[in-house]
Coordinates of C-alpha atoms in Angstrom, one line a residue:
M17 CA -0.1 0.2 0.0
D18 CA 1.3 3.2 -0.8
V19 CA -0.6 5.2 1.8
A20 CA 1.8 5.5 4.8
S21 CA -0.7 6.1 7.4
L22 CA -4.1 4.8 8.4
C23 CA -7.2 5.9 10.6
L24 CA -8.6 3.2 12.5
F25 CA -12.2 3.1 13.5
L26 CA -13.9 0.3 15.5
S27 CA -16.9 -1.3 14.3
S28 CA -20.1 -0.4 16.1
L29 CA -23.1 -2.7 17.0
T30 CA -26.6 -1.9 15.7
V31 CA -30.2 -3.4 16.7
S32 CA -33.1 -3.4 14.4
P33 CA -35.6 -2.6 15.8
N34 CA -33.6 -0.4 18.2
K35 CA -34.9 -2.1 21.4
S36 CA -33.4 -4.6 24.1
Q37 CA -36.5 -6.8 25.0
F38 CA -38.6 -8.9 22.5
F39 CA -41.6 -11.3 23.1
K40 CA -41.0 -15.0 22.2
Y41 CA -41.5 -15.4 18.3
D42 CA -40.5 -12.0 17.4
S43 CA -37.8 -11.1 15.0
F44 CA -35.1 -8.8 15.0
R45 CA -31.6 -8.2 13.3
V46 CA -28.1 -7.7 15.1
S47 CA -25.4 -6.1 12.6
C48 CA -22.0 -5.0 12.9
S49 CA -21.0 -1.8 10.8
E50 CA -18.0 -3.3 9.4
D51 CA -18.2 -6.7 7.2
E52 CA -15.0 -8.0 8.6
W53 CA -16.4 -8.0 12.1
R54 CA -18.5 -11.0 13.5
V55 CA -21.6 -10.6 15.9
M56 CA -20.8 -12.5 19.1
R57 CA -23.4 -13.7 21.8
R58 CA -22.7 -14.8 25.4
A59 CA -25.6 -16.8 26.7
E60 CA -26.8 -16.8 30.2
D61 CA -24.7 -20.0 30.9
G62 CA -21.7 -18.2 29.9
E63 CA -21.3 -20.0 26.5
V64 CA -20.1 -17.7 23.5
H65 CA -21.8 -18.0 20.1
A66 CA -20.5 -16.5 16.8
C67 CA -22.5 -15.2 13.8
L68 CA -21.6 -13.3 10.6
S69 CA -21.4 -9.7 10.3
S70 CA -25.1 -9.4 10.1
C71 CA -27.2 -12.0 12.3
P72 CA -30.9 -12.2 11.7
V73 CA -33.4 -13.8 14.1
D74 CA -36.6 -14.7 12.3
V75 CA -38.3 -16.4 15.4
A76 CA -36.7 -15.6 18.7
F77 CA -36.5 -17.9 21.8
P78 CA -35.4 -17.3 25.3
D79 CA -32.9 -19.9 25.5
T80 CA -31.3 -19.5 22.1
D81 CA -31.5 -15.6 21.3
S82 CA -31.2 -14.0 24.8
G83 CA -27.8 -12.5 26.0
V84 CA -25.2 -9.9 25.5
Y85 CA -24.3 -9.2 22.0
W86 CA -21.3 -7.4 20.6
C87 CA -19.0 -7.1 17.5
Q88 CA -15.5 -8.4 17.4
G89 CA -12.6 -8.1 15.0
E90 CA -9.9 -10.5 13.6
L91 CA -7.5 -8.5 16.2
G92 CA -9.6 -9.0 19.1
A93 CA -10.9 -5.5 19.3
T94 CA -14.6 -5.2 20.5
S95 CA -17.4 -2.9 20.2
N96 CA -20.1 -1.9 22.4
H97 CA -22.2 -4.4 24.1
V98 CA -25.9 -4.6 24.2
N99 CA -27.9 -7.1 26.5
I100 CA -31.1 -8.4 24.5
T101 CA -33.9 -10.3 26.5
V102 CA -36.3 -12.6 24.7
T103 CA -39.1 -13.5 27.0
G104 CA -42.2 -15.8 27.0
G105 CA -44.2 -13.6 29.7
L106 CA -46.8 -11.3 28.8
L107 CA -45.1 -7.8 29.4
I108 CA -42.0 -6.3 28.1
L109 CA -40.6 -2.8 28.4
E110 CA -39.3 -1.3 25.0
S111 CA -36.2 0.9 25.8
P112 CA -33.3 1.6 23.2
A113 CA -30.7 -1.1 23.1
L114 CA -28.1 1.4 21.9
P115 CA -27.1 4.6 24.1
V116 CA -29.0 7.6 24.0
T117 CA -27.3 11.1 23.8
E118 CA -27.3 13.2 26.8
G119 CA -29.7 16.1 26.6
G120 CA -32.1 14.4 24.0
D121 CA -35.5 12.6 24.8
V122 CA -36.3 8.9 25.0
T123 CA -39.3 7.1 25.3
L124 CA -40.1 4.1 27.1
Y125 CA -43.0 1.6 26.0
C126 CA -44.7 -0.8 28.5
R127 CA -46.0 -3.3 25.9
S128 CA -48.4 -6.1 26.4
K129 CA -49.3 -9.3 24.1
F130 CA -53.0 -7.9 24.4
S131 CA -53.3 -4.2 24.6
R132 CA -51.7 -1.1 26.0
N133 CA -52.8 0.1 29.4
K134 CA -51.2 2.3 32.1
A135 CA -48.5 0.8 33.9
D136 CA -45.9 1.7 36.7
V137 CA -42.2 2.1 35.8
H138 CA -39.5 1.3 38.2
K139 CA -36.1 2.5 38.2
D140 CA -33.4 0.5 40.2
G141 CA -36.3 -1.1 42.0
V142 CA -37.9 2.2 43.0
H143 CA -41.2 3.4 41.8
F144 CA -40.1 6.0 38.9
A145 CA -43.6 7.1 37.2
L146 CA -46.9 6.1 35.8
T147 CA -47.0 5.7 32.1
S148 CA -49.6 7.3 29.9
F149 CA -52.9 5.2 28.9
H150 CA -51.0 4.2 25.8
G151 CA -48.3 2.6 27.9
N152 CA -45.6 5.1 26.8
L153 CA -43.4 7.3 29.2
T154 CA -40.9 9.8 27.8
I155 CA -38.1 11.2 29.8
R156 CA -37.1 14.8 28.5
N157 CA -33.6 16.3 28.7
V158 CA -31.8 12.9 29.4
S159 CA -28.8 13.0 31.8
K160 CA -26.4 10.7 33.4
S161 CA -28.7 10.4 36.4
D162 CA -31.4 8.8 34.2
E163 CA -29.1 5.8 33.4
G164 CA -30.1 2.5 35.2
R165 CA -32.3 -0.5 35.1
Y166 CA -35.9 0.2 34.3
T167 CA -39.0 -2.4 34.7
C168 CA -42.6 -1.8 34.2
S169 CA -45.4 -3.9 36.0
D170 CA -49.2 -4.2 35.7
P171 CA -51.4 -5.6 38.3
E172 CA -53.1 -8.3 36.1
L173 CA -50.1 -9.1 33.7
G174 CA -47.1 -9.1 36.3
Q175 CA -43.6 -7.6 35.8
S176 CA -41.4 -7.1 32.6
P177 CA -37.8 -8.0 32.6
E178 CA -35.3 -5.5 33.4
S179 CA -34.1 -3.3 30.7
W180 CA -30.9 -1.2 31.0
L181 CA -30.8 2.3 30.0
T182 CA -27.4 3.8 28.8
V183 CA -26.9 7.6 28.6
A184 CA -24.0 8.5 26.4
G185 CA -21.9 12.0 26.8
K186 CA -22.4 14.9 24.5
K187 CA -19.9 15.2 21.7
K188 CA -18.1 18.4 21.9
K189 CA -15.7 19.1 19.0
K190 CA -13.3 17.4 16.5
K191 CA -9.7 16.9 16.9
K192 CA -7.0 15.7 14.6
M193 CA -5.0 12.5 14.7
E194 CA -1.9 12.3 12.7
V195 CA 0.4 9.7 12.0
A196 CA 3.8 10.6 10.5
E197 CA 6.1 8.6 8.3
Q198 CA 9.7 9.5 9.2
R199 CA 11.3 8.7 6.1
R200 CA 8.9 10.4 3.4
G201 CA 7.6 12.9 5.6
V202 CA 4.1 12.2 4.7
N203 CA 1.3 13.4 7.2
Q204 CA -2.3 12.1 6.9
A205 CA -5.0 13.2 9.1
C206 CA -8.4 11.9 10.0
D207 CA -11.0 13.6 11.9
T208 CA -11.9 11.8 15.2
T209 CA -14.7 12.6 17.5
E210 CA -13.8 13.5 21.2
E211 CA -16.2 12.5 24.1
E212 CA -16.5 14.7 27.1
T213 CA -14.1 12.3 29.1
P214 CA -11.8 10.7 26.7
P215 CA -10.0 7.7 27.9
W216 CA -6.5 8.7 27.5
E217 CA -3.6 6.6 28.6
S218 CA -1.2 8.1 31.1
N219 CA 1.9 7.7 28.9
G220 CA 0.3 9.5 26.0
I221 CA -0.2 6.5 23.8
C222 CA -3.7 6.4 21.9
N223 CA -6.5 4.3 23.2
H224 CA -9.9 3.2 21.8
G225 CA -12.8 4.1 23.8
D226 CA -16.1 2.3 23.6
G227 CA -18.6 3.1 21.0
G228 CA -16.5 2.7 17.9
I229 CA -14.7 5.9 18.3
A230 CA -10.9 6.3 17.6
S231 CA -9.6 8.6 20.1
C232 CA -6.0 10.3 20.3
P233 CA -5.0 13.2 22.3
A234 CA -4.9 16.5 20.5
D235 CA -1.2 17.2 21.6
A236 CA 0.6 14.1 20.7
T237 CA 1.5 12.5 17.4
A238 CA 3.2 9.1 17.0
E239 CA 6.1 9.1 14.7
V240 CA 6.3 5.7 13.2
P241 CA 8.3 3.8 10.8
M242 CA 6.5 2.6 7.7
E243 CA 9.4 0.6 6.0
T244 CA 10.2 -3.1 6.6
G245 CA 13.3 -3.2 8.6
Q246 CA 13.3 0.4 10.1
S247 CA 14.0 0.7 14.0
E248 CA 10.7 0.6 16.0
D249 CA 12.6 2.3 18.9
L250 CA 11.3 5.7 18.0
P251 CA 10.1 8.3 20.9
V252 CA 6.5 9.6 21.1
T253 CA 6.7 13.4 20.9
S254 CA 4.5 16.3 21.3
Q255 CA 3.5 18.8 18.8
T256 CA 2.4 21.4 21.4
P257 CA 5.3 24.1 21.6
G258 CA 6.6 24.1 25.3
S259 CA 4.9 21.0 26.3
G260 CA 8.0 19.0 26.2
P261 CA 8.2 15.4 24.5
V262 CA 7.0 12.3 25.9
V263 CA 10.0 9.7 25.3
V264 CA 9.5 6.0 25.9
Q265 CA 12.7 4.3 26.3
G266 CA 13.3 0.9 24.5
R267 CA 10.2 -0.6 22.9
N268 CA 7.4 1.7 21.5
P269 CA 4.2 0.3 22.2
A270 CA 2.6 2.8 19.9
S271 CA 4.9 1.9 17.1
E272 CA 4.3 -1.8 17.3
K273 CA 0.4 -1.2 17.6
L274 CA 0.6 0.7 14.4
Q275 CA 2.6 -1.6 12.7
Q276 CA 0.1 -4.2 13.5
V277 CA -2.6 -2.0 12.2
R278 CA -0.7 -1.5 8.9
K279 CA 0.0 -5.3 8.7
W280 CA -3.7 -6.1 9.2
S281 CA -4.7 -3.3 6.8
I282 CA -2.3 -4.6 3.9
T283 CA -3.9 -8.1 4.4
T284 CA -7.4 -6.6 4.5
Y285 CA -6.8 -4.8 1.3
K286 CA -5.5 -7.8 -0.5
C287 CA -8.3 -10.1 0.6
T288 CA -10.8 -7.6 -0.2
R289 CA -9.5 -7.3 -3.7
Q290 CA -9.2 -10.9 -4.2
A291 CA -13.0 -11.5 -3.0
L292 CA -14.3 -8.8 -5.3
S293 CA -12.2 -10.0 -8.4
E294 CA -13.8 -13.5 -7.5
K295 CA -17.3 -12.2 -7.4
L296 CA -16.9 -10.1 -10.6
G297 CA -15.4 -13.2 -12.4
R298 CA -12.0 -11.7 -12.9
G299 CA -9.8 -13.5 -10.7
S300 CA -8.9 -17.1 -10.3
R301 CA -9.3 -19.1 -6.9
T302 CA -8.2 -22.4 -5.3
V303 CA -11.1 -25.0 -5.3
D304 CA -11.3 -28.0 -3.3
L305 CA -13.5 -30.3 -5.2
D306 CA -13.8 -32.8 -2.2
L307 CA -14.3 -30.4 0.7
E308 CA -16.4 -27.2 -0.5
P309 CA -19.4 -29.3 -2.0
R310 CA -19.6 -30.8 1.2
L311 CA -19.5 -27.4 2.9
E312 CA -22.4 -26.2 0.8
L313 CA -24.6 -29.1 1.8
L314 CA -23.4 -28.3 5.5
K315 CA -24.8 -24.8 5.3
D316 CA -28.1 -26.0 3.6
D317 CA -28.5 -28.8 6.5
R318 CA -27.9 -26.2 9.2
R319 CA -30.6 -24.0 7.8
R320 CA -33.0 -27.1 7.6
F321 CA -32.2 -28.2 11.1
D322 CA -32.4 -24.8 12.5
Q323 CA -36.0 -24.2 11.0
A324 CA -37.1 -27.7 12.2
T325 CA -35.9 -27.0 15.7
K326 CA -37.9 -23.6 15.8
L327 CA -41.0 -25.4 14.3
A328 CA -40.8 -28.3 16.8
Q329 CA -40.4 -25.9 19.7
T330 CA -43.5 -24.1 18.4
L331 CA -45.4 -27.3 18.2
A332 CA -44.6 -28.4 21.8
D333 CA -45.8 -24.9 23.1
Q334 CA -49.1 -25.4 21.2
V335 CA -49.6 -29.1 22.2
A336 CA -48.6 -28.1 26.0
Q337 CA -51.5 -25.5 25.6
L338 CA -53.8 -28.0 24.3
A339 CA -53.2 -30.4 26.8
A340 CA -54.0 -28.0 29.6
T341 CA -57.4 -27.0 28.0
Q342 CA -58.3 -30.5 27.6
K343 CA -57.4 -31.2 31.4
T344 CA -59.7 -28.2 32.3
L345 CA -62.6 -29.5 29.8
G346 CA -62.2 -32.9 31.6
D347 CA -62.5 -31.5 35.1
A348 CA -65.5 -29.6 33.7
F349 CA -67.2 -32.7 32.4
A350 CA -66.5 -34.4 35.5
E351 CA -68.3 -31.5 37.6
L352 CA -71.2 -31.7 35.1
G353 CA -71.5 -35.4 35.8
L354 CA -71.9 -35.1 39.4
K355 CA -74.5 -32.2 39.1
T356 CA -76.4 -34.0 36.3
P357 CA -77.4 -37.5 37.5
A358 CA -79.4 -38.1 34.1
L359 CA -76.1 -37.6 32.1
H360 CA -73.8 -39.0 35.0
V361 CA -72.5 -41.9 32.7
E362 CA -72.1 -39.8 29.3
F363 CA -70.5 -36.9 30.9
G364 CA -68.2 -39.2 32.9
M365 CA -66.9 -41.1 29.9
N366 CA -66.3 -37.7 28.1
A367 CA -64.3 -36.7 31.2
E368 CA -62.3 -39.7 31.0
A369 CA -61.6 -39.2 27.4
Q370 CA -60.5 -35.7 27.9
K371 CA -58.1 -36.7 30.6
F372 CA -56.7 -39.5 28.3
L373 CA -56.0 -37.1 25.6
C374 CA -54.4 -34.6 28.2
K375 CA -52.1 -37.5 29.3
S376 CA -51.3 -38.1 25.7
G377 CA -50.5 -34.4 25.0
E378 CA -48.1 -34.2 27.9
T379 CA -46.2 -37.4 26.8
L380 CA -46.0 -36.0 23.3
T381 CA -44.9 -32.5 24.7
A382 CA -41.9 -34.3 26.6
A383 CA -40.9 -36.4 23.5
I384 CA -40.9 -33.3 21.3
N385 CA -39.0 -31.2 24.4
S386 CA -36.5 -34.1 24.3
F387 CA -36.1 -33.9 20.5
T388 CA -35.7 -30.0 20.6
A389 CA -33.0 -30.5 23.2
D390 CA -31.2 -32.6 20.9
M391 CA -31.5 -30.8 17.9
N392 CA -30.3 -27.4 19.9
T393 CA -27.2 -29.3 20.8
L394 CA -26.6 -30.4 17.2
V395 CA -27.3 -27.0 15.8
N396 CA -26.2 -24.5 18.0
R397 CA -23.2 -26.2 19.5
T398 CA -21.8 -29.2 17.2
M399 CA -22.7 -27.5 13.9
E400 CA -22.3 -24.0 15.0
D401 CA -18.5 -24.9 16.1
T402 CA -18.2 -26.6 12.5
M403 CA -19.6 -23.4 10.9
V404 CA -16.9 -21.1 12.7
S405 CA -14.3 -23.6 11.3
V406 CA -15.9 -22.9 8.1
R407 CA -15.7 -19.2 8.1
Q408 CA -12.1 -19.7 9.0
Y409 CA -11.4 -21.8 6.2
E410 CA -12.9 -19.3 3.7
A411 CA -11.1 -16.4 5.3
A412 CA -7.9 -18.5 4.9
R413 CA -8.7 -19.5 1.2
I414 CA -9.2 -16.1 0.2
E415 CA -6.1 -14.9 2.0
Y416 CA -4.0 -17.8 0.5
D417 CA -5.4 -16.9 -3.1
A418 CA -4.7 -13.1 -2.5
Y419 CA -0.9 -13.7 -1.7
R420 CA -0.7 -16.4 -4.6
V421 CA -2.0 -13.9 -7.2
D422 CA 0.5 -11.4 -5.7
L423 CA 3.4 -14.0 -6.3
E424 CA 2.2 -14.7 -9.7
E425 CA 2.1 -11.0 -10.8
L426 CA 5.6 -10.7 -9.4
N427 CA 7.0 -13.6 -11.3
L428 CA 5.6 -12.3 -14.7
G429 CA 7.2 -9.0 -14.0
P430 CA 10.9 -7.7 -14.4
R431 CA 13.9 -9.0 -12.2
D432 CA 16.0 -6.5 -10.9
A433 CA 17.4 -5.1 -7.6
V434 CA 14.1 -3.4 -6.8
T435 CA 11.8 -6.3 -7.6
L436 CA 14.0 -9.3 -6.4
P437 CA 13.8 -8.4 -2.5
K438 CA 9.9 -7.9 -3.0
L439 CA 9.8 -11.3 -4.9
E440 CA 11.8 -13.2 -2.0
Q441 CA 9.3 -11.5 0.5
A442 CA 6.2 -12.5 -1.5
Q443 CA 7.5 -16.1 -1.6
K444 CA 8.0 -16.2 2.2
D445 CA 4.4 -14.8 2.6
F446 CA 2.9 -17.3 0.1
Q447 CA 4.7 -20.2 1.8
S448 CA 3.2 -19.2 5.2
Q449 CA -0.2 -18.5 3.9
R450 CA -0.1 -21.8 2.1
E451 CA 0.8 -23.7 5.3
R452 CA -1.9 -21.9 7.2
Y453 CA -4.7 -22.9 4.8
Q454 CA -3.5 -26.4 4.5
R455 CA -3.7 -26.6 8.3
V456 CA -7.1 -25.1 8.4
R457 CA -8.4 -27.3 5.7
E458 CA -7.3 -30.4 7.6
D459 CA -8.8 -29.0 10.8
L460 CA -12.0 -28.6 8.9
S461 CA -12.2 -31.7 7.1
V462 CA -11.9 -33.6 10.5
K463 CA -14.7 -31.6 11.9
V464 CA -17.0 -32.4 9.1
K465 CA -16.5 -36.0 9.0
L466 CA -17.2 -36.0 13.0
L467 CA -20.2 -34.0 12.5
Q468 CA -21.6 -36.4 9.8
E469 CA -21.0 -39.3 12.5
N470 CA -22.9 -37.3 14.9
K471 CA -25.8 -36.6 12.9
E472 CA -26.0 -40.2 11.8
F473 CA -26.1 -41.1 15.5
F474 CA -28.5 -38.4 16.2
A475 CA -31.0 -39.7 13.7
G476 CA -30.6 -43.4 15.2
A477 CA -31.1 -42.1 18.8
S478 CA -34.3 -40.0 17.8
A479 CA -36.2 -42.9 16.1
P480 CA -39.1 -43.9 17.8
R481 CA -39.2 -47.2 19.7
E482 CA -43.0 -48.0 20.2
P483 CA -45.9 -46.9 18.5
F484 CA -47.4 -43.7 20.5
P485 CA -50.7 -44.4 22.1
L486 CA -53.7 -42.9 20.8
A487 CA -56.5 -41.5 22.2
P488 CA -60.3 -43.0 21.8
S489 CA -61.8 -42.2 18.6
N490 CA -65.5 -43.5 19.4
L491 CA -66.5 -41.3 22.0
L492 CA -68.6 -38.4 21.0
I493 CA -68.6 -35.4 23.3
G494 CA -72.1 -34.6 24.8
A495 CA -73.7 -37.6 23.5
P496 CA -74.7 -41.1 24.8
A497 CA -71.7 -43.5 24.2
A498 CA -74.4 -45.9 22.3
A499 CA -74.5 -43.4 19.7
S500 CA -70.8 -44.2 18.7
W501 CA -70.9 -48.1 18.8
R502 CA -69.8 -49.8 15.8
D503 CA -67.6 -52.7 15.8
A504 CA -66.7 -52.5 19.6
V505 CA -67.9 -50.4 22.5
I506 CA -65.2 -49.5 24.9
G507 CA -64.9 -47.9 28.2
V508 CA -63.5 -47.8 31.8
N509 CA -65.1 -49.4 34.6
Q510 CA -64.1 -47.7 37.7
S511 CA -65.4 -50.1 40.2
D512 CA -63.5 -53.5 39.3
E513 CA -60.8 -52.0 37.0
R514 CA -61.7 -53.9 34.2
V515 CA -61.3 -53.1 30.5
T516 CA -64.1 -54.4 28.3
C517 CA -64.2 -55.1 24.6
R518 CA -67.8 -56.0 23.1
T519 CA -68.1 -57.2 19.6
S520 CA -70.7 -58.9 17.3
D521 CA -67.9 -60.2 15.0
R522 CA -67.3 -63.9 14.2
V523 CA -65.3 -66.1 16.4
G524 CA -61.5 -66.1 15.9
R525 CA -60.8 -62.3 15.2
K526 CA -58.0 -61.0 17.3
W527 CA -58.2 -57.6 19.4
S528 CA -55.7 -55.7 21.2
V529 CA -56.6 -53.8 24.4
V530 CA -55.0 -50.5 25.6
T531 CA -56.0 -49.0 29.0
A532 CA -56.9 -45.5 29.6
T533 CA -54.3 -44.9 32.3
E534 CA -51.4 -47.3 31.3
D535 CA -49.5 -47.8 28.0
Q536 CA -49.9 -51.5 28.2
R537 CA -51.0 -53.7 25.2
S538 CA -52.4 -57.1 25.7
S539 CA -52.9 -58.6 22.2
G540 CA -53.9 -61.9 20.7
W541 CA -57.2 -62.6 22.6
K542 CA -59.8 -64.6 20.6
L543 CA -63.0 -63.3 21.1
S544 CA -66.4 -65.1 20.8
E545 CA -69.9 -63.7 20.3
A546 CA -70.2 -63.1 23.8
D547 CA -68.5 -60.3 25.8
L548 CA -64.8 -60.8 27.1
S549 CA -63.4 -58.9 29.8
V550 CA -59.5 -58.3 30.3
D551 CA -58.4 -56.8 33.5
R552 CA -55.5 -54.1 33.4
R553 CA -52.8 -56.7 34.1
G554 CA -53.8 -58.6 30.9
L555 CA -55.4 -61.3 32.6
E556 CA -58.7 -62.9 31.6
A557 CA -61.6 -62.2 33.6
S558 CA -65.1 -62.9 33.9
P559 CA -67.6 -61.5 31.2
S560 CA -68.8 -57.9 31.9
S561 CA -71.6 -55.9 30.3
R562 CA -70.1 -52.4 31.6
L563 CA -68.7 -49.8 29.2
P564 CA -65.2 -49.0 30.1
S565 CA -63.3 -46.3 28.3
A566 CA -60.2 -47.6 26.7
E567 CA -59.0 -48.5 23.1
C568 CA -59.9 -51.8 21.4
D569 CA -58.2 -52.2 18.1
G570 CA -59.2 -55.2 15.8
N571 CA -56.3 -56.7 13.6

């Protein structure tokens, strides 16, 4: 690169829509302002998950999408941190996820799933104010004293999760940060914004503050070497007359830092040029015919697995709600049976049927939750770890191709005293990048193979072992049981705990019996024209004319 000085700006994190709390199943997007940076999330259990520079959440869940988000660069630099909460409750407090500027206005919304009403707003556990009828509260002329934890509460809907409001200081004026090249005498200045309390270091070395602002004191310029082999032991001097120089003996941390920035910028420039050349079809690239098709399949599989996990979780929630409704309905039928002697038998049978359906729903919900937990482990841990390696492989491949192209261009050029040192350095850089690319490729190949084995094991472990018990299908709610008689009449006899199958079929037909309260199947009974009773332990008993509530399947 011909430019001898660089202005380094940190990436900033944005949340769309700009709020820190979301209901379950809502959607939002977390993005970094720089494409080279990645969105990171720290979950409540402390585990860190990585995403691309733009991380969309189509269907939010508390377990998989709540946490602290930030942007992180390749050199380890980080952006501002934002805490996002996804709740399955009925109330949230919508406050800005990003800092608000001191002196401005901010509006807090206490929102419920049903409607907006007046609600109490608390700050740091103390009652703060009462919202308007529409649930909003506007704070005028925000100051640092307004920063803190806010919640809102409603007598009927409960309390929302805590939401942290951050107040940033006013931006006062612009100052200059100059990086001087010692040999060429070239100065390039970039405008930087100074906050009210800039985070300077005591020795005059530039330091980066939060919020994506590159900061440097107005009275200091770092004189840095920009040519290979130049001494790094240079003093940091002040430009303000009479202030005196600040000299750091021995190693100069500022020079080393800016040398790292320069190296990173050159690499970024080459990789960006290579990536654009590939997208425009003007450059060559290395293709691994064995690995890269498997990576495309892996990306598609991850999207499908993730979608299946979210749909399964939605199904589990809906089945759980249905089971709770059926339990309530069964209790209502039981109560009606006690209060209505004339329909005691009919209401009792329907009550038992609803309780059977409730139990089946609870069993199904537990099975789906177990499936979802396994899928979450596969998608958000095992596959995500492999996807991080995939992104590292793609970055290493682009960087390898970028240095390969540079070496090929130098080999095609003239050989003289100026180009030979550059060619030698290019060969060293190319060899280093090739070794790194091969190392990352081998590591990724092992992870892809292990992931395939895990997927096969998961598929085998998730296969059902036994048929799921079904609910009675020949009981009609609100009608006498005799109205649904066909091949068999079934029911539960509470007095002697017998299960009865009644049929008018020919002798020799096989039947299977499933009780209403236990998943036990007794099959192979030969029925005659007379009734046959089988108790819940599967033992033959005396004939019975009662109508129990169980399932009789004919084979």
